[in-house]
mmCIF file of C-alpha atoms in Angstrom:
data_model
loop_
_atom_site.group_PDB
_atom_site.id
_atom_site.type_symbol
_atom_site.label_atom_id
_atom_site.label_comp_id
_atom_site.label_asym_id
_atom_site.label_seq_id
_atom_site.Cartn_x
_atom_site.Cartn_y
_atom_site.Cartn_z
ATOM 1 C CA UNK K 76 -7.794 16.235 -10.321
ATOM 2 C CA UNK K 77 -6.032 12.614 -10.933
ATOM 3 C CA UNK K 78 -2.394 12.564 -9.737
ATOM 4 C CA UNK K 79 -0.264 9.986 -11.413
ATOM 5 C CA UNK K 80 2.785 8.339 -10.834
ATOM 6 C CA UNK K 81 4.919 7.310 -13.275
ATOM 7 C CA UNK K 82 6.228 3.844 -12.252
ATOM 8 C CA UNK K 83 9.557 4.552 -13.215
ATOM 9 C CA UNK K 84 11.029 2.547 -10.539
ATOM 10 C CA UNK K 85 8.729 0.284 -8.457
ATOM 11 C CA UNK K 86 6.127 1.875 -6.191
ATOM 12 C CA UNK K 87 6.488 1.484 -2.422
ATOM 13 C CA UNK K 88 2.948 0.305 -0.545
ATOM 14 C CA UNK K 89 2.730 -0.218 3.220
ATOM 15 C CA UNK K 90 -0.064 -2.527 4.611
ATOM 16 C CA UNK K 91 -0.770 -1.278 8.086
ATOM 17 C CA UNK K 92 -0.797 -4.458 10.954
ATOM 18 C CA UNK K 93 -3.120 -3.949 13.618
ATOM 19 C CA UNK K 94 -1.124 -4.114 17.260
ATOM 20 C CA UNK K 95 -0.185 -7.600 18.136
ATOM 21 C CA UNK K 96 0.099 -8.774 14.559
ATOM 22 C CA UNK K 97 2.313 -11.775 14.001
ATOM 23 C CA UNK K 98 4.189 -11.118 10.623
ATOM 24 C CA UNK K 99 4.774 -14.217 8.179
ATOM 25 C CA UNK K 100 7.211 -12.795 5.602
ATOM 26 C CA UNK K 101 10.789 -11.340 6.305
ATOM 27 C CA UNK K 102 12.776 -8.473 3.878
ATOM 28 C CA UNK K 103 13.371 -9.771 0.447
ATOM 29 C CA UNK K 104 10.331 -12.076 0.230
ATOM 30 C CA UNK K 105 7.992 -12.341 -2.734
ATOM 31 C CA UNK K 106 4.801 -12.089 -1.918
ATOM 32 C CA UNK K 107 1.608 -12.421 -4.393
ATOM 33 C CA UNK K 108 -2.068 -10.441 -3.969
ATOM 34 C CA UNK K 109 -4.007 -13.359 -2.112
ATOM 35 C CA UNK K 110 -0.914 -13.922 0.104
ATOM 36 C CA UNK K 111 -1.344 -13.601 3.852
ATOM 37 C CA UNK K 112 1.564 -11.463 5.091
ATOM 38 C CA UNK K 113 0.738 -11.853 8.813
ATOM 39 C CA UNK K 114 -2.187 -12.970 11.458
ATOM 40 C CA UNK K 115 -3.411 -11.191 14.515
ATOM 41 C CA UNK K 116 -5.828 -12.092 17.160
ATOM 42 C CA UNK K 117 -8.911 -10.102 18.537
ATOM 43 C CA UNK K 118 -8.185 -8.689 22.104
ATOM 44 C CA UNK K 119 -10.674 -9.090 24.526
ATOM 45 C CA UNK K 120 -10.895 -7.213 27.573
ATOM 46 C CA UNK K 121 -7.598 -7.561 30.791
ATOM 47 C CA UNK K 122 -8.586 -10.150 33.189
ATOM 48 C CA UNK K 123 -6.926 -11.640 36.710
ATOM 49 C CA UNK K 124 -5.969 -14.548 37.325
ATOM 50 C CA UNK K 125 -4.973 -15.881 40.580
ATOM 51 C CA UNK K 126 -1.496 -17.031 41.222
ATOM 52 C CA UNK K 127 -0.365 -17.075 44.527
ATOM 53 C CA UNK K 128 -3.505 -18.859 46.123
ATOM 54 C CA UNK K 129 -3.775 -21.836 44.007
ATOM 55 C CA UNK K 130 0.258 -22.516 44.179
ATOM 56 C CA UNK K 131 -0.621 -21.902 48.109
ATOM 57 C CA UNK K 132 2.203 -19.270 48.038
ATOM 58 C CA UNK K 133 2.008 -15.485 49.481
ATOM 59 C CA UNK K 134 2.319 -13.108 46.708
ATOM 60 C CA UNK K 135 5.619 -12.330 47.010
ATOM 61 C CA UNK K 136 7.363 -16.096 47.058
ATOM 62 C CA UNK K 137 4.397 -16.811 43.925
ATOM 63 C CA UNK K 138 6.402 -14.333 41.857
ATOM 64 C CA UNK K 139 9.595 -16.407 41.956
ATOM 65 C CA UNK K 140 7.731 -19.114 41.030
ATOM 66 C CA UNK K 141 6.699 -17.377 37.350
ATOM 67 C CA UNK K 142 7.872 -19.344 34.083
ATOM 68 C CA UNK K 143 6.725 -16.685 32.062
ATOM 69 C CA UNK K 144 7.346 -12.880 31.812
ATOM 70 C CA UNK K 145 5.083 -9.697 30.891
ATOM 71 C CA UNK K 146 4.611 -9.369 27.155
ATOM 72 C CA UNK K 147 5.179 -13.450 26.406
ATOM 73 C CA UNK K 148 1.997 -14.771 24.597
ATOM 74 C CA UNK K 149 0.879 -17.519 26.181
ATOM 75 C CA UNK K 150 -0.757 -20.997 24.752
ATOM 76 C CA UNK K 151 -3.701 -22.531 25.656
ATOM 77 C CA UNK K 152 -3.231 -24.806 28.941
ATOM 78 C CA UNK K 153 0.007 -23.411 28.899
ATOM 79 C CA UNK K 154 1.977 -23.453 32.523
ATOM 80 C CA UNK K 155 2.134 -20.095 34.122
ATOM 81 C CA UNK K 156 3.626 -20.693 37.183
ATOM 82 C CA UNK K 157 4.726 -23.895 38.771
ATOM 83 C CA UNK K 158 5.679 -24.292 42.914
ATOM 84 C CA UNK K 159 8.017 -26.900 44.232
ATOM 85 C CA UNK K 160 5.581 -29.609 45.133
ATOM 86 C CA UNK K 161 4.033 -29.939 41.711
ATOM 87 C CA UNK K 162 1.352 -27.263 41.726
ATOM 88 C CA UNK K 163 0.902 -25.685 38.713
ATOM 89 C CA UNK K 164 -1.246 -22.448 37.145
ATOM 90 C CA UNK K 165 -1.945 -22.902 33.564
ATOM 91 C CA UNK K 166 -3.035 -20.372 30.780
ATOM 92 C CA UNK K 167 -6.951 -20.876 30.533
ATOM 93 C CA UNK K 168 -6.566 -20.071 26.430
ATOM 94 C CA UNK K 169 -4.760 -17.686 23.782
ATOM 95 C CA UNK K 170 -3.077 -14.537 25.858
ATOM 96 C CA UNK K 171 -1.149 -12.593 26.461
ATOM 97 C CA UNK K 172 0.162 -11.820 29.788
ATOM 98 C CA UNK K 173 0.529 -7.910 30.632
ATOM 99 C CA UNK K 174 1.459 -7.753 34.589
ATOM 100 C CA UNK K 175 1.821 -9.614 37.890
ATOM 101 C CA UNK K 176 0.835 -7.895 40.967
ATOM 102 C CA UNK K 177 3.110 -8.612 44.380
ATOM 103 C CA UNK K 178 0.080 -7.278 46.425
ATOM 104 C CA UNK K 179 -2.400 -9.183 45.664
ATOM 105 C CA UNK K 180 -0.688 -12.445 43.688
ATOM 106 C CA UNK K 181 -2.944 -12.499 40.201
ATOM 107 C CA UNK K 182 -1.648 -12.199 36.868
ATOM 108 C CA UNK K 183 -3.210 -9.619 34.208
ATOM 109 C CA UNK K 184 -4.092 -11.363 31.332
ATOM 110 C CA UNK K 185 -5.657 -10.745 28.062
ATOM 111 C CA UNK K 186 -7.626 -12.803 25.675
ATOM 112 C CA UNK K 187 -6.334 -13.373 22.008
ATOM 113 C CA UNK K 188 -9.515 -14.166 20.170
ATOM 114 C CA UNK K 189 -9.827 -16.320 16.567
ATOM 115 C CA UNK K 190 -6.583 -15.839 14.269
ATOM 116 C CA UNK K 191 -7.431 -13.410 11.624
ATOM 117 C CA UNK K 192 -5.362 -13.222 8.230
ATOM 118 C CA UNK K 193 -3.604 -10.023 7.159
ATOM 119 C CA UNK K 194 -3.665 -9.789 3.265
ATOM 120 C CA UNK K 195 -1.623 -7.627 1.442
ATOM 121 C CA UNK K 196 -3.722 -7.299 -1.486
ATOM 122 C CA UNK K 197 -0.437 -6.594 -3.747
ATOM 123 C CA UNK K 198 2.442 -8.165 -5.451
ATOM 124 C CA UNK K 199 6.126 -7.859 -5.333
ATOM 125 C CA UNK K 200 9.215 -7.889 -2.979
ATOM 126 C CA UNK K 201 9.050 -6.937 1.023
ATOM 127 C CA UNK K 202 11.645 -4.453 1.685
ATOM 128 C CA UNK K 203 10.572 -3.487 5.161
ATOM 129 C CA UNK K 204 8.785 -5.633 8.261
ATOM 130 C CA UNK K 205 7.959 -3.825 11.513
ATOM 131 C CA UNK K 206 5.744 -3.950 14.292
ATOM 132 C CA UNK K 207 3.583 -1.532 12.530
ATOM 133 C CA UNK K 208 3.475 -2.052 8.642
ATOM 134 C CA UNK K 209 5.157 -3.975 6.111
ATOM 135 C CA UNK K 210 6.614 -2.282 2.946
ATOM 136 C CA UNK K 211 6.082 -4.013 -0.304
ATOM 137 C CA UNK K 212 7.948 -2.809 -3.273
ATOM 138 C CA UNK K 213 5.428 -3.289 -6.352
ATOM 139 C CA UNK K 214 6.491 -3.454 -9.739
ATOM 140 C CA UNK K 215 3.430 -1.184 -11.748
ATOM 141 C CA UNK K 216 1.835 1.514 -11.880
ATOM 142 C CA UNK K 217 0.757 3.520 -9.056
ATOM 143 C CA UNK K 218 -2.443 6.166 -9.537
ATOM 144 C CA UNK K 219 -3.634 7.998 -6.805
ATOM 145 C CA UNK K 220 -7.986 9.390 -7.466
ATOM 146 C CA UNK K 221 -10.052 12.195 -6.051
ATOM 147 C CA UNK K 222 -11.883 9.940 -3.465
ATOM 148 C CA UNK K 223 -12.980 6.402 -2.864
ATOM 149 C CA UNK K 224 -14.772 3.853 -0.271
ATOM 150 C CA UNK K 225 -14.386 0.394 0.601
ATOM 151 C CA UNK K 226 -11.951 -1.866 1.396
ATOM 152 C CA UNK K 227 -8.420 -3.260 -0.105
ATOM 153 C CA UNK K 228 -9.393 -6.243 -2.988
ATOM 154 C CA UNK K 229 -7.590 -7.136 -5.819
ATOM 155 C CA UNK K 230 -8.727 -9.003 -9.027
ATOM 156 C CA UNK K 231 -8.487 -8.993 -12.964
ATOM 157 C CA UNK K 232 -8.682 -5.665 -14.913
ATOM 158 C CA UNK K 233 -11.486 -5.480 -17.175
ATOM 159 C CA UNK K 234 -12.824 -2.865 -19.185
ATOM 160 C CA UNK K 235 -16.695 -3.023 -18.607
ATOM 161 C CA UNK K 236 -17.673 0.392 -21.046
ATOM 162 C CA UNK K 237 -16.951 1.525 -24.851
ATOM 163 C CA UNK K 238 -15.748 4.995 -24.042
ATOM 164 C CA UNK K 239 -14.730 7.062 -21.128
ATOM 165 C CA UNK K 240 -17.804 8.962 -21.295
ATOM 166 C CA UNK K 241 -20.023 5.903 -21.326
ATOM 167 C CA UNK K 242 -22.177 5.282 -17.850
ATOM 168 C CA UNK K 243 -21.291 2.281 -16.245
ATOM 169 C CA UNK K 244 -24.683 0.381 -16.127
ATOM 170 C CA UNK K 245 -25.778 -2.232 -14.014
ATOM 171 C CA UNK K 246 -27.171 -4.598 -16.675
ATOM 172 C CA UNK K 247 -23.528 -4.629 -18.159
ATOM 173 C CA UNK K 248 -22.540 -6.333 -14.824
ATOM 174 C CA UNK K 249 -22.947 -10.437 -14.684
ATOM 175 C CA UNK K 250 -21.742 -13.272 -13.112
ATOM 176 C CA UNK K 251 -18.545 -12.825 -15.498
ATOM 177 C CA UNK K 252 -17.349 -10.152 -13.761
ATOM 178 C CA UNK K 253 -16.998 -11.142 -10.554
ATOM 179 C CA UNK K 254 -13.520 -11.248 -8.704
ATOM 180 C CA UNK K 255 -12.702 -8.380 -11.035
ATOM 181 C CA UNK K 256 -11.545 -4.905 -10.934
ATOM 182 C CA UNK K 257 -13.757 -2.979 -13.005
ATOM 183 C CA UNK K 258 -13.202 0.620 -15.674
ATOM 184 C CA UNK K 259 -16.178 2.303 -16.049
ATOM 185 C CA UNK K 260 -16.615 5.530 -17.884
ATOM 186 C CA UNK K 261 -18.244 8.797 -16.318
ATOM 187 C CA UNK K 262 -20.332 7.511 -13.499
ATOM 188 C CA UNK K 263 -22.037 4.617 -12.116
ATOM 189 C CA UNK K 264 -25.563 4.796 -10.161
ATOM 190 C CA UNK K 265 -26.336 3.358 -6.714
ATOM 191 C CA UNK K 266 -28.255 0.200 -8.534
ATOM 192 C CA UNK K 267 -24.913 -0.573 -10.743
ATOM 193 C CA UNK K 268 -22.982 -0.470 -7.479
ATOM 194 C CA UNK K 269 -25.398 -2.327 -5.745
ATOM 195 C CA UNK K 270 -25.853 -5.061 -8.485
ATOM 196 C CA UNK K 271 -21.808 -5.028 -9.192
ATOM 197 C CA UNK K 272 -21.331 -5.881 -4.974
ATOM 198 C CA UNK K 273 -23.915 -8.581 -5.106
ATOM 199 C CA UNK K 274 -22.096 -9.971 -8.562
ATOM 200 C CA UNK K 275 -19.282 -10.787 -6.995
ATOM 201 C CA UNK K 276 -17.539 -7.492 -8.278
ATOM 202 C CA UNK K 277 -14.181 -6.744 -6.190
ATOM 203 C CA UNK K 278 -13.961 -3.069 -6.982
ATOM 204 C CA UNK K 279 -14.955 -0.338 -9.570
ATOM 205 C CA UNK K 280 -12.861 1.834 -11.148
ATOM 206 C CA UNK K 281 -14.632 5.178 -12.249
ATOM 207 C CA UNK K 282 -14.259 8.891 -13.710
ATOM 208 C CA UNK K 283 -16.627 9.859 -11.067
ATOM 209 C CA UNK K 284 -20.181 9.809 -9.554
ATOM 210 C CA UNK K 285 -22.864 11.634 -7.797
ATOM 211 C CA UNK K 286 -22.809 12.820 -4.574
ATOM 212 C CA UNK K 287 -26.384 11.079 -4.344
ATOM 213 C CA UNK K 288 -25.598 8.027 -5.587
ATOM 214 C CA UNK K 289 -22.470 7.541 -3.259
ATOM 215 C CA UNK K 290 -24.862 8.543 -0.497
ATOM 216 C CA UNK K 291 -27.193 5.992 -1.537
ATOM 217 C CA UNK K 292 -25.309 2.975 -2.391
ATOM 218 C CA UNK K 293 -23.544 3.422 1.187
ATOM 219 C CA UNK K 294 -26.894 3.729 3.180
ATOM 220 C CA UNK K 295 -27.786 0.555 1.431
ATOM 221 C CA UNK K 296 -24.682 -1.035 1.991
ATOM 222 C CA UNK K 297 -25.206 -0.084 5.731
ATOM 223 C CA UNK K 298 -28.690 -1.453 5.881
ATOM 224 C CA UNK K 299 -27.351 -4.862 5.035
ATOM 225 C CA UNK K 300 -24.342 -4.949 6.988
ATOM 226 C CA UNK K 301 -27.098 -4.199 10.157
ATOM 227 C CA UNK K 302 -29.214 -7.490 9.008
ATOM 228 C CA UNK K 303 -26.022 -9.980 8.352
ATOM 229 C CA UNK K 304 -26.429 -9.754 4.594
ATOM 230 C CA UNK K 305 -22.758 -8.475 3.379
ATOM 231 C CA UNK K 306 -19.990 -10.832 2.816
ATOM 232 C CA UNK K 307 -17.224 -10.109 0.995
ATOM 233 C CA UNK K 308 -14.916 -6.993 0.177
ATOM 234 C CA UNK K 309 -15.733 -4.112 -2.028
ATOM 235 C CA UNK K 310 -13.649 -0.623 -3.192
ATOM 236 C CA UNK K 311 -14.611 2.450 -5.462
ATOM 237 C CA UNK K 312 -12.044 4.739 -6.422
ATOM 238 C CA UNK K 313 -12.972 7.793 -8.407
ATOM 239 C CA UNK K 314 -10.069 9.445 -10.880
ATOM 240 C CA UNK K 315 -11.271 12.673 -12.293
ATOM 241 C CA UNK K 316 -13.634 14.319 -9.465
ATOM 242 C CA UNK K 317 -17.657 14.024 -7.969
ATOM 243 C CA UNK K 318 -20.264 14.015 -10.376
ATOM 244 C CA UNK K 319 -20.840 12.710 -14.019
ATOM 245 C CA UNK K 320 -17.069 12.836 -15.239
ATOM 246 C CA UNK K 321 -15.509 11.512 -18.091
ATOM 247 C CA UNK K 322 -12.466 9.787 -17.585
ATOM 248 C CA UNK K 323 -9.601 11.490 -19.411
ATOM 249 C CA UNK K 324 -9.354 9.838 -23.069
ATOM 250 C CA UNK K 325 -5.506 9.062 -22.950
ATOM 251 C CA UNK K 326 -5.642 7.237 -19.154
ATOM 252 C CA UNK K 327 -9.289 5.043 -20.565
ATOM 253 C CA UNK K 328 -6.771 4.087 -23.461
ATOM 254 C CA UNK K 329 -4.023 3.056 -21.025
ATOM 255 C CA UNK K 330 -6.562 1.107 -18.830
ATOM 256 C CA UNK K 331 -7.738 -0.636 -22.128
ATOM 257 C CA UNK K 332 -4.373 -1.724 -22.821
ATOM 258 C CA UNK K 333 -3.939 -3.038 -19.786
ATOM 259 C CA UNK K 334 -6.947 -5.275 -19.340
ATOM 260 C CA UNK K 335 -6.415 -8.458 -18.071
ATOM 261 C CA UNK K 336 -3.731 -7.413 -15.846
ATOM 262 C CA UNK K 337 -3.710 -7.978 -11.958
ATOM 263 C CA UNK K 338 -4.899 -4.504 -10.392
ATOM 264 C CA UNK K 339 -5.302 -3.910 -6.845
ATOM 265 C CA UNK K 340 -7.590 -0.912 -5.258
ATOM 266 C CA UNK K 341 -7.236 0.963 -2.337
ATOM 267 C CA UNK K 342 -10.689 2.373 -1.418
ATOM 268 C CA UNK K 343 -10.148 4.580 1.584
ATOM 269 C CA UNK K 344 -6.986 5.409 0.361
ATOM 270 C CA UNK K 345 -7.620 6.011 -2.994
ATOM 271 C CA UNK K 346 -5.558 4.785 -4.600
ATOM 272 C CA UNK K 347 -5.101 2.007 -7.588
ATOM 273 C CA UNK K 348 -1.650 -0.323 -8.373
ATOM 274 C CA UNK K 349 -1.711 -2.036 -11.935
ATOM 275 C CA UNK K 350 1.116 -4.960 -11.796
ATOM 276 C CA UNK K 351 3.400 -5.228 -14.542
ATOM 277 C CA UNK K 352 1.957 -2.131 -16.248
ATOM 278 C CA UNK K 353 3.657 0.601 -18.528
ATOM 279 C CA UNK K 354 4.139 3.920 -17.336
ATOM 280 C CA UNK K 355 0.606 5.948 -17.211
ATOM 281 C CA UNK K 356 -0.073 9.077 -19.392
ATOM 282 C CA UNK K 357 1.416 12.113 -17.344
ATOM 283 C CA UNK K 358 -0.126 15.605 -16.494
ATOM 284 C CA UNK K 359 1.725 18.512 -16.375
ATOM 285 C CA UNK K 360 0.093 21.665 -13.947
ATOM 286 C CA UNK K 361 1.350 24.435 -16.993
ATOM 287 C CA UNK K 362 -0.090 23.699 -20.643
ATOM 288 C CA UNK K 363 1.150 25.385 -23.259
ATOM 289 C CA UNK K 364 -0.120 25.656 -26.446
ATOM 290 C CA UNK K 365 -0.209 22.491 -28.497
ATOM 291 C CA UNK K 366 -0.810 20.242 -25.320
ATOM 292 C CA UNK K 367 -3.239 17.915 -24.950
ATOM 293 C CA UNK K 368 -5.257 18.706 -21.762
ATOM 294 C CA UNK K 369 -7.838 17.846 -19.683
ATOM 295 C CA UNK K 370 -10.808 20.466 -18.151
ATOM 296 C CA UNK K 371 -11.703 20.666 -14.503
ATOM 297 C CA UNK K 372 -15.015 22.296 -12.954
ATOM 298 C CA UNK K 373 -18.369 22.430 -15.224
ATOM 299 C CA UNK K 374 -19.253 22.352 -17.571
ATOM 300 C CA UNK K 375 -16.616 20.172 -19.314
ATOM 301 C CA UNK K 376 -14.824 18.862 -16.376
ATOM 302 C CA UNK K 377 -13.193 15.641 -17.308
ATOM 303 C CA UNK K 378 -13.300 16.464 -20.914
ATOM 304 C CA UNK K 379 -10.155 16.354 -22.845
ATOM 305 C CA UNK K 380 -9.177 18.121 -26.379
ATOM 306 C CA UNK K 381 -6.026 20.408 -27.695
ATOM 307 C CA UNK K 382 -5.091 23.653 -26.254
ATOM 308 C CA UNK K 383 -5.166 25.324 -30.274
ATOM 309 C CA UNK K 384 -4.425 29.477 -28.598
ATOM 310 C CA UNK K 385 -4.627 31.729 -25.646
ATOM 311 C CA UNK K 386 -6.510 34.928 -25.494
ATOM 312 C CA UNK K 387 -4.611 38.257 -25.456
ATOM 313 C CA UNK K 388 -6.575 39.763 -22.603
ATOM 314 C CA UNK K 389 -8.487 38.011 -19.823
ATOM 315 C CA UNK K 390 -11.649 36.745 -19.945
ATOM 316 C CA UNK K 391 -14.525 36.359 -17.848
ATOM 317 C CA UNK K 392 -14.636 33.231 -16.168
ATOM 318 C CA UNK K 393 -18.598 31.791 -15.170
ATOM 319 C CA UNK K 394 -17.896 32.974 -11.587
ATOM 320 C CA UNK K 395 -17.528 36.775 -12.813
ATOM 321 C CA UNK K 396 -13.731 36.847 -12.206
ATOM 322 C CA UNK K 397 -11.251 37.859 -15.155
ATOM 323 C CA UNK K 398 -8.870 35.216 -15.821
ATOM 324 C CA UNK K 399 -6.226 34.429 -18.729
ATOM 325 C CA UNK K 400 -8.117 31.824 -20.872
ATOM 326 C CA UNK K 401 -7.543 29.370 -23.410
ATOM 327 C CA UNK K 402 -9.394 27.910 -26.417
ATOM 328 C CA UNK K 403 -9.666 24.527 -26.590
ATOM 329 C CA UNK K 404 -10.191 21.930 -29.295
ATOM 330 C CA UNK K 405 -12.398 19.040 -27.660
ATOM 331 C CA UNK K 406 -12.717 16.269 -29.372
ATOM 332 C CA UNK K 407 -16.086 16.519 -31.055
ATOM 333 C CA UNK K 408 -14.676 19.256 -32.842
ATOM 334 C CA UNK K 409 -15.885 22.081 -31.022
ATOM 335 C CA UNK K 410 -14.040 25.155 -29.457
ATOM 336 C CA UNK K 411 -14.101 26.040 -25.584
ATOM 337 C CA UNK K 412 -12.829 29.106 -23.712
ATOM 338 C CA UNK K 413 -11.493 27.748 -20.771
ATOM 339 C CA UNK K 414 -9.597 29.159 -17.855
ATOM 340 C CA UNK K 415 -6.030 28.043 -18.119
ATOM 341 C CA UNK K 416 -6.277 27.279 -14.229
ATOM 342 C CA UNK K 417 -8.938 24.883 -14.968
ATOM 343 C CA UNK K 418 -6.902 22.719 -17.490
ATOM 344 C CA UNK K 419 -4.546 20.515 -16.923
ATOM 345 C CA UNK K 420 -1.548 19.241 -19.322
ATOM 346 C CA UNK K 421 -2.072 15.047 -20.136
ATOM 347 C CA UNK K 422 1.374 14.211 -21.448
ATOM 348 C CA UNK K 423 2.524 10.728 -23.123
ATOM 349 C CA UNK K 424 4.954 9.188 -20.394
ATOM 350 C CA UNK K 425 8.526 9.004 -22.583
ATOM 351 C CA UNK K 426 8.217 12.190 -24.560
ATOM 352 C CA UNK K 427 10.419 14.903 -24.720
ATOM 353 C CA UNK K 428 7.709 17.118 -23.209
ATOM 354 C CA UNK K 429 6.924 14.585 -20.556
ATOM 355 C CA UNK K 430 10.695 14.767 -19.568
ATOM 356 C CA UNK K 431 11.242 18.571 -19.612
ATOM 357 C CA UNK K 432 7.936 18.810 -17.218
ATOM 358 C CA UNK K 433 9.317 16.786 -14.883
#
């Protein structure tokens, strides 16, 4: 079952900084998808250095002699200690230095590796910095799936299918598409999220997919990653559920509308941020009759129609259990007997109904 968030007021995102992060923004700056919010260095492994015998000093007079303290980063051929007659001890690269021992006089040090970016992927004003994540308050829409994989990207939204309950398919994927985030219908198969990856592609957004595929387009993603082949980042967020699942008609509109827009995805976290975008379509956990809705579990789940009645007495449901049911209008035309715990309300942010749900 999608959960969405009306954007109502702007959404708050956190990027995570890995320890020893370095930020580059402060509360109150704007800050765009591609910008790089802070940099970190790889830490290597603690390592001594000796103090006290190169400065010719006994352990104890060598720590007077310190111009640094524990927890200062350190530059490369940067002066450590320095003793009265002009010997020095100077930082043999990027570090930072952890201890100094008055038994043995040697400094711990440890290694800062190659600067690596931190990205925040989204748009819009910092309201928080700390040693541990900056908070980014992002003016859009905010949609949280089912499940996903991959890593944070951000690109142009573009509509790759016809209708929610198209299959994406790899030979609608080309060169075109790459950098982009892309709305497919009910599924996608391990060769259109193989081909999409090598396109360029920066994410896929989807009603849902098989368990098999997933499993596949992983183990080849895994393969390549073990012979050097994979560059690049890539997400998948699913909306509606595992399996071939239609996305609901009212959010595919929404998307539609929306194409062109910046759209970032969160694969591990599931979630996907539209920039600039209207409020999504709603969903209420109580239909009533007259709503539209949208069916979970087999076999219409992530079909959408009318909820036209309810039955007087319960109903059978497919796993033998009596249950109050409702008849359902789909959009074809045709009626459905559906548990009422198996549909969900899909309300039109803005409406009266909308509001009294909330």
């Amino acid at each position: 079952m999608t959960v969405l968030v009306e954007a109502a007021r702007p959404a708050v995102h956190r990027v995570p900084l890995p320890r020893g992060s370095v930020p580059h923004v402060r509360t109150g700056s704007l800050v765009r998808p591609d910008q790089v919010l802070a940099s970190r260095r790889v830490v290597s492994q603690p390592v001594r250095l000796p103090l006290a015998r190169p400065l010719a000093r006994s352990p104890e007079d060598a720590a007077g002699l310190l111009l640094v303290r524990p927890g200062d980063r350190l530059e490369p051929d940067q002066v450590i200690a320095r003793a009265p007659d002009g010997r020095e001890v100077r930082s043999p690269d990027h570090a930072i230095l952890l201890a100094y021992s008055r038994a043995d006089g040697t400094a711990l040090l440890v290694s800062l590796g190659a600067e690596r970016p931190v990205i925040g992927h989204v748009s819009g004003t910092v309201l928080q910095v700390t040693p541990q994540f900056i908070s980014v308050a992002v003016p859009g829409a905010r949609l949280e799936g089912v499940g996903g994989i991959g890593d944070a990207v951000h690109g142009e939204l573009a509509v790759a299918v016809h209708t929610q309950e198209e299959e994406l398919r790899a030979g609608a994927i080309d060169v075109s598409a790459a950098g982009k985030i892309l709305i497919g219908g009910s599924r996608a198969s391990a060769e259109t999220l193989t081909r999409a990856r090598a396109m360029g592609v920066a994410g896929i957004v989807l009603g849902g997919i098989l368990d098999k595929e997933l499993r596949d387009f992983e183990a080849i993603q895994r393969r390549r990653r073990e012979i050097g082949g994979m560059t690049g980042s890539f997400a998948v967020v699913l909306l509606e559920g595992y399996g071939k699942v239609a996305m609901d008609g009212q959010l595919f509109a929404w998307f539609r509308a929306h194409a062109g827009r910046t759209a970032s995805l969160f694969g591990q976290e599931r979630v996907v941020y539209v920039h600039d975008a209207a409020p999504p379509p709603q969903r209420a956990p109580r239909p009533v009759v007259g709503d539209r809705v949208v069916m979970h579990r087999r076999p219409f789940h992530g079909r959408s129609g009318v909820l036209v009645g309810t039955l007087d007495e319960l109903h059978a449901t497919p796993s033998g259990i009596p249950a109050p049911t409702g008849l359902v209008r789909m959009e074809d035309g045709r009626l459905a007997s559906i548990p009422l715990a198996n549909l969900e309300a899909s309300l039109l942010p803005g409406s009266r109904e909308a509001g009294e749900r909330a």
